[in-house]
Coordinates of C-alpha atoms in Angstrom, one line a residue:
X58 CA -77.9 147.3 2.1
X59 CA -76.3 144.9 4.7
X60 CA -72.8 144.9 6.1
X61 CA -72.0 143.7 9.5
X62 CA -71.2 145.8 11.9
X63 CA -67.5 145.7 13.9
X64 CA -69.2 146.3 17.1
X65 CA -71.7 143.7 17.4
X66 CA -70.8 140.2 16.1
X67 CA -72.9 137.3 14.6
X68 CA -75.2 140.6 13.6
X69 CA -75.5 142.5 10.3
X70 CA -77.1 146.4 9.5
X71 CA -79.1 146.7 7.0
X72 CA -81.4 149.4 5.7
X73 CA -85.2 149.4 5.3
X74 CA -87.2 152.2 3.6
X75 CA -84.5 153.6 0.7
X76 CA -82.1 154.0 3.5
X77 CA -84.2 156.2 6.2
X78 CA -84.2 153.5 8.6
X79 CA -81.0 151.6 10.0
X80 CA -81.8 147.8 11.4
X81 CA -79.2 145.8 13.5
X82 CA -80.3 142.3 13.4
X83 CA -79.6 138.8 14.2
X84 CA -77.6 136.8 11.4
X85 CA -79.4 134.1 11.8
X86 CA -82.9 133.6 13.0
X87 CA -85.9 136.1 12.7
X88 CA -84.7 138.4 9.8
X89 CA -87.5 141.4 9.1
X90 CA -89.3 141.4 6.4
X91 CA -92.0 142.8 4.4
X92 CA -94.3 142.2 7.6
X93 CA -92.7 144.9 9.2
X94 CA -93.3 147.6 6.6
X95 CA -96.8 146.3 6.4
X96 CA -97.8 146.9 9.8
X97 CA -96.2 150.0 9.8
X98 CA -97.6 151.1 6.8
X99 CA -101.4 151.3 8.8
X100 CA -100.0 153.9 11.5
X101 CA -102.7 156.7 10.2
X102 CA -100.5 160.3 9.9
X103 CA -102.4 161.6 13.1
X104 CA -100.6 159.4 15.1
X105 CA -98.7 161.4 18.6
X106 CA -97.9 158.0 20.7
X107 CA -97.8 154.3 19.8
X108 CA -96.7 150.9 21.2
X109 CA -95.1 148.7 19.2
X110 CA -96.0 145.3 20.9
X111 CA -93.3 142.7 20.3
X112 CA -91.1 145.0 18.4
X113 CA -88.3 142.7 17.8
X114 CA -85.2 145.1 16.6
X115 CA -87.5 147.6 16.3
X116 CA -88.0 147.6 12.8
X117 CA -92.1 148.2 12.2
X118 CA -92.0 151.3 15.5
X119 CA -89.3 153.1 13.6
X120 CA -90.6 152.7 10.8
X121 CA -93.6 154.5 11.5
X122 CA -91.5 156.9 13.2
X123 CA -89.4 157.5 9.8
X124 CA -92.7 158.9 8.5
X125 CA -94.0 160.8 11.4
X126 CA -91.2 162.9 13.2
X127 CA -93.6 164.1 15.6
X128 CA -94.9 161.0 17.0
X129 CA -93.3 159.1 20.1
X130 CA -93.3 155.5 21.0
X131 CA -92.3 152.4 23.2
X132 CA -91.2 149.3 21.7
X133 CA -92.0 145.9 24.1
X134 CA -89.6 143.3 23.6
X135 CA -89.3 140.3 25.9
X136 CA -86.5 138.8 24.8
X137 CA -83.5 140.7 26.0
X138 CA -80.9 140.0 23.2
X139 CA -83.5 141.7 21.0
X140 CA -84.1 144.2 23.4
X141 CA -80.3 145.3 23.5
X142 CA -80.4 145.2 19.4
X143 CA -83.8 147.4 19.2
X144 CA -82.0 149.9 21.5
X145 CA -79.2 150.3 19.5
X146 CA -81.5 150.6 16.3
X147 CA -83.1 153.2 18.6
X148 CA -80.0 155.0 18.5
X149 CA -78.7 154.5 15.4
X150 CA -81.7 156.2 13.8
X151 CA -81.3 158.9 16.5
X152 CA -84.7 158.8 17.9
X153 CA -83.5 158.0 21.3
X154 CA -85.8 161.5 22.7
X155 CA -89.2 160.1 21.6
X156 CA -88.8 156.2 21.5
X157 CA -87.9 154.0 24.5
X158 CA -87.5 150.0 24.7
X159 CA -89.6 148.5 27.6
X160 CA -88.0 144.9 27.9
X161 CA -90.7 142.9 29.5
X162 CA -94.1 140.6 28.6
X163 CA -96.7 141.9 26.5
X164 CA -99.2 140.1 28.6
X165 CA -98.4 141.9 31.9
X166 CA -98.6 145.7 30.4
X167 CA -100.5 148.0 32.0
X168 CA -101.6 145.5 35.4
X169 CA -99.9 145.6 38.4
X170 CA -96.4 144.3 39.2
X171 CA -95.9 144.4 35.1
X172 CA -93.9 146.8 33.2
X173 CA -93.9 150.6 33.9
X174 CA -94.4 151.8 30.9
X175 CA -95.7 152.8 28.6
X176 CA -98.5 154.0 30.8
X177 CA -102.7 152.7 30.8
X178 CA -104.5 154.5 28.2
X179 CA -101.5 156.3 27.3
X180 CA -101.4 155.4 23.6
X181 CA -103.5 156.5 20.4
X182 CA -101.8 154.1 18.6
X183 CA -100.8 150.1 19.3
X184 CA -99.4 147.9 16.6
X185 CA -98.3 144.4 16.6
X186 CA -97.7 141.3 14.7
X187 CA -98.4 138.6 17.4
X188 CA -96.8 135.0 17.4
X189 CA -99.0 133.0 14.7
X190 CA -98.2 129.9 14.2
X191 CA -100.2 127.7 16.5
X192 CA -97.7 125.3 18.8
X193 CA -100.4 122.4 17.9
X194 CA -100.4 122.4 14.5
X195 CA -96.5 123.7 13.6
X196 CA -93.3 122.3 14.3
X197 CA -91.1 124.5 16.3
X198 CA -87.9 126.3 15.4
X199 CA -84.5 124.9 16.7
X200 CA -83.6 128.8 16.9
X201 CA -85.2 129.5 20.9
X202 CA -85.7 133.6 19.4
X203 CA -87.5 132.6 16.2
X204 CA -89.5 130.2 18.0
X205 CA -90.2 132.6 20.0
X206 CA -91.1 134.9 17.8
X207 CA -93.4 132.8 15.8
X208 CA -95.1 130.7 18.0
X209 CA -98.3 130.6 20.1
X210 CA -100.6 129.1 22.5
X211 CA -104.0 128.9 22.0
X212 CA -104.8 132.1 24.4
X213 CA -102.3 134.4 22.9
X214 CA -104.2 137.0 20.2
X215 CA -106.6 137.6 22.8
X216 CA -104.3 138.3 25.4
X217 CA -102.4 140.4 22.8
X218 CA -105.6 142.4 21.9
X219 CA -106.2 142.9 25.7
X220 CA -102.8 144.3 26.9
X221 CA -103.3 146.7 23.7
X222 CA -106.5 147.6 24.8
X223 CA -104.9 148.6 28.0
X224 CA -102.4 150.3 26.6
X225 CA -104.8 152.7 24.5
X226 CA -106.8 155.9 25.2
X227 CA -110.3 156.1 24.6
X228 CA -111.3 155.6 20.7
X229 CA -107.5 154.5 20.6
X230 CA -106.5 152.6 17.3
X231 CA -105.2 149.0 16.9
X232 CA -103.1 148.0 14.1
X233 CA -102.5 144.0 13.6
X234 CA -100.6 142.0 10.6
X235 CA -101.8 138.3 11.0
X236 CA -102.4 135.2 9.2
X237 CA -105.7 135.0 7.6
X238 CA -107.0 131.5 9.8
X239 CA -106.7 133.8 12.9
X240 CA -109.4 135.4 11.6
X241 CA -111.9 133.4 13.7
X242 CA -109.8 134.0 16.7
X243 CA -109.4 137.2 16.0
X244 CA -113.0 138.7 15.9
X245 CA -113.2 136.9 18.9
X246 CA -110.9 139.2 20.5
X247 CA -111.9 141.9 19.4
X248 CA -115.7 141.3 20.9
X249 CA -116.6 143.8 23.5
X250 CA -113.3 145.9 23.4
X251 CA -112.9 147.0 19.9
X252 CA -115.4 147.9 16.7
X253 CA -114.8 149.5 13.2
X254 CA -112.5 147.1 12.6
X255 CA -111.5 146.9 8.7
X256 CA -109.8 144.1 7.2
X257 CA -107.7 143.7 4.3
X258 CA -106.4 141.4 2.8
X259 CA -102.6 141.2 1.3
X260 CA -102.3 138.9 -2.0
X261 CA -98.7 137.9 -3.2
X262 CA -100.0 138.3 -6.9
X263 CA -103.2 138.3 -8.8
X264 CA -105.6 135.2 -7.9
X265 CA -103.8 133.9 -5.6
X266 CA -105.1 133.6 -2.1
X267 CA -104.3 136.0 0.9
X268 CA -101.3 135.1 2.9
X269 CA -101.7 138.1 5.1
X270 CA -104.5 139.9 6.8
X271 CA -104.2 143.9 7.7
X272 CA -106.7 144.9 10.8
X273 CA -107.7 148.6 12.0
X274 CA -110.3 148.8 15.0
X275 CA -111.3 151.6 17.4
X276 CA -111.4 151.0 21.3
X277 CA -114.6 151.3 22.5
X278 CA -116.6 151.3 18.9
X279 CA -119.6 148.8 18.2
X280 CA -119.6 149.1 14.7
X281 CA -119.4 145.6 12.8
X282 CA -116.6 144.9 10.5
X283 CA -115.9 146.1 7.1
X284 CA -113.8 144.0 4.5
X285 CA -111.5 146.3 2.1
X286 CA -110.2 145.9 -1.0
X287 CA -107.3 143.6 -1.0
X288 CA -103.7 144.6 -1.4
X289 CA -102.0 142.7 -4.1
X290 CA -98.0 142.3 -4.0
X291 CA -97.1 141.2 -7.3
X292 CA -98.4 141.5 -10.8
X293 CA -98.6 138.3 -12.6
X294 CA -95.0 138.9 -14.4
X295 CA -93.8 139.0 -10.5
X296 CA -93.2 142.8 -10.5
X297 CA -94.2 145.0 -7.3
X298 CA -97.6 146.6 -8.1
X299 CA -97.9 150.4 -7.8
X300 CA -99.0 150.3 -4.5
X301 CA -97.0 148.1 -2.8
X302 CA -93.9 149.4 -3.8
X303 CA -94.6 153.0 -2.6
X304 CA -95.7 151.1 0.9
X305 CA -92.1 148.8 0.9
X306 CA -90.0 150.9 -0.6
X307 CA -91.3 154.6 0.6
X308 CA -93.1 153.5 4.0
X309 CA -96.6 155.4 2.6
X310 CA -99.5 154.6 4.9
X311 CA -102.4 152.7 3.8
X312 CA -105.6 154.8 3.3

């Protein structure tokens, strides 16, 4: 469903999740999408805390918190339009006693003179779907929040995968939607800080390359990588394969 709300112009609300969660977002510009969902669908159901690094309008944090009513979260934004609109997402799917909006750098959580909150090794939980286009190989957005949002320098995953390694307790879990080149650049990150990691992939139809890739690690583990069985969107007639549709539609987690 989208409409546009009275109260907030050049916006619209729409509705992820059959309904259970509300979104206020931009007109134009970075819309969510099935990204979102995604991530949020690899929250494991013991979760009590997460961060939701670069949450945008909040849409992947409450999603997780649509499933999980006992869990708690903060939601980093630095952009503060976005900030303002995840707030009122925050609201509007009245969660405001167990989710806060920390407006501020991902890079400077958790070291001194950054943000507050959320507190060092406070979270079981981090998720995040970093900036992945590369600002070498892609051509920037006119729109400055998209670009924003999609863009990075070459330092950026890992700097990503260390704020979130701040952020979590011991054995703490990391949750990550990326591209599947940042793979490289990715186990690179995760060298020395996290283990366990599995990876899978997520297909838009049968035989068709991956044009996403799903990460779990563990803080602190040393175990090598595993490689899961991939997700596949589509079935070759275009319709939503069993499993993806209970993720997109009913915000399951992935096992």
């Amino acid at each position: 469903m989208t409409d546009t709300p009275p109260d907030l112009p050049n916006t619209t609300r729409d509705t992820i999740l059959g309904g259970r969660v509300t979104l206020h977002q931009p007109r134009r510009g970075h819309r969510v999408g099935h990204d979102a969902i995604l991530l949020a669908a690899l929250a494991p159901d013991d979760t009590r805390h997460l961060v939701d690094l670069g949450t945008g309008v909040g849409a992947a944090g409450l999603a997780v918190l649509a499933r999980l009513p006992g869990a708690s979260a903060h939601l980093v934004e630095i952009d503060s339009p976005t900030a303002a609109l995840a707030r009122e997402n925050v609201a509007a799917n009245g969660v405001a006693e167990r989710c806060a909006v920390v407006e501020g750098d991902v890079l400077r959580l958790a070291r001194p003179g950054g943000p507050a909150e959320p507190a060092p090794d406070a979270a079981d939980l981090v998720i995040a779907n970093p900036p992945f286009n590369a600002r070498a190989a892609h051509q920037t957005s006119p729109d400055a929040r998209r670009a924003t949002a999609h863009m990075a320098d070459g330092d950026t995953l890992q700097g990503w995968v260390l704020a979130a390694y701040r952020c979590l307790a011991p054995a703490g879990r990391l949750a990550l939607i990326l591209r599947p080149e940042d793979l490289t650049p990715l186990l690179a990150a995760l060298a020395g800080r996290f283990g366990a990691a599995e990876l899978l992939p997520v297909h838009p139809a049968p035989g068709a390359d991956a044009v996403r890739l799903l990460v779990r690690a563990i803080k602190g583990r040393r175990t090598p990588p595993v490689i899961r069985p991939g997700l596949v969107l589509a079935d070759a007639a275009g319709r939503p394969s069993p499993e993806a549709e209970t993720i997109l539609r009913d915000g399951t987690a992935l096992r």
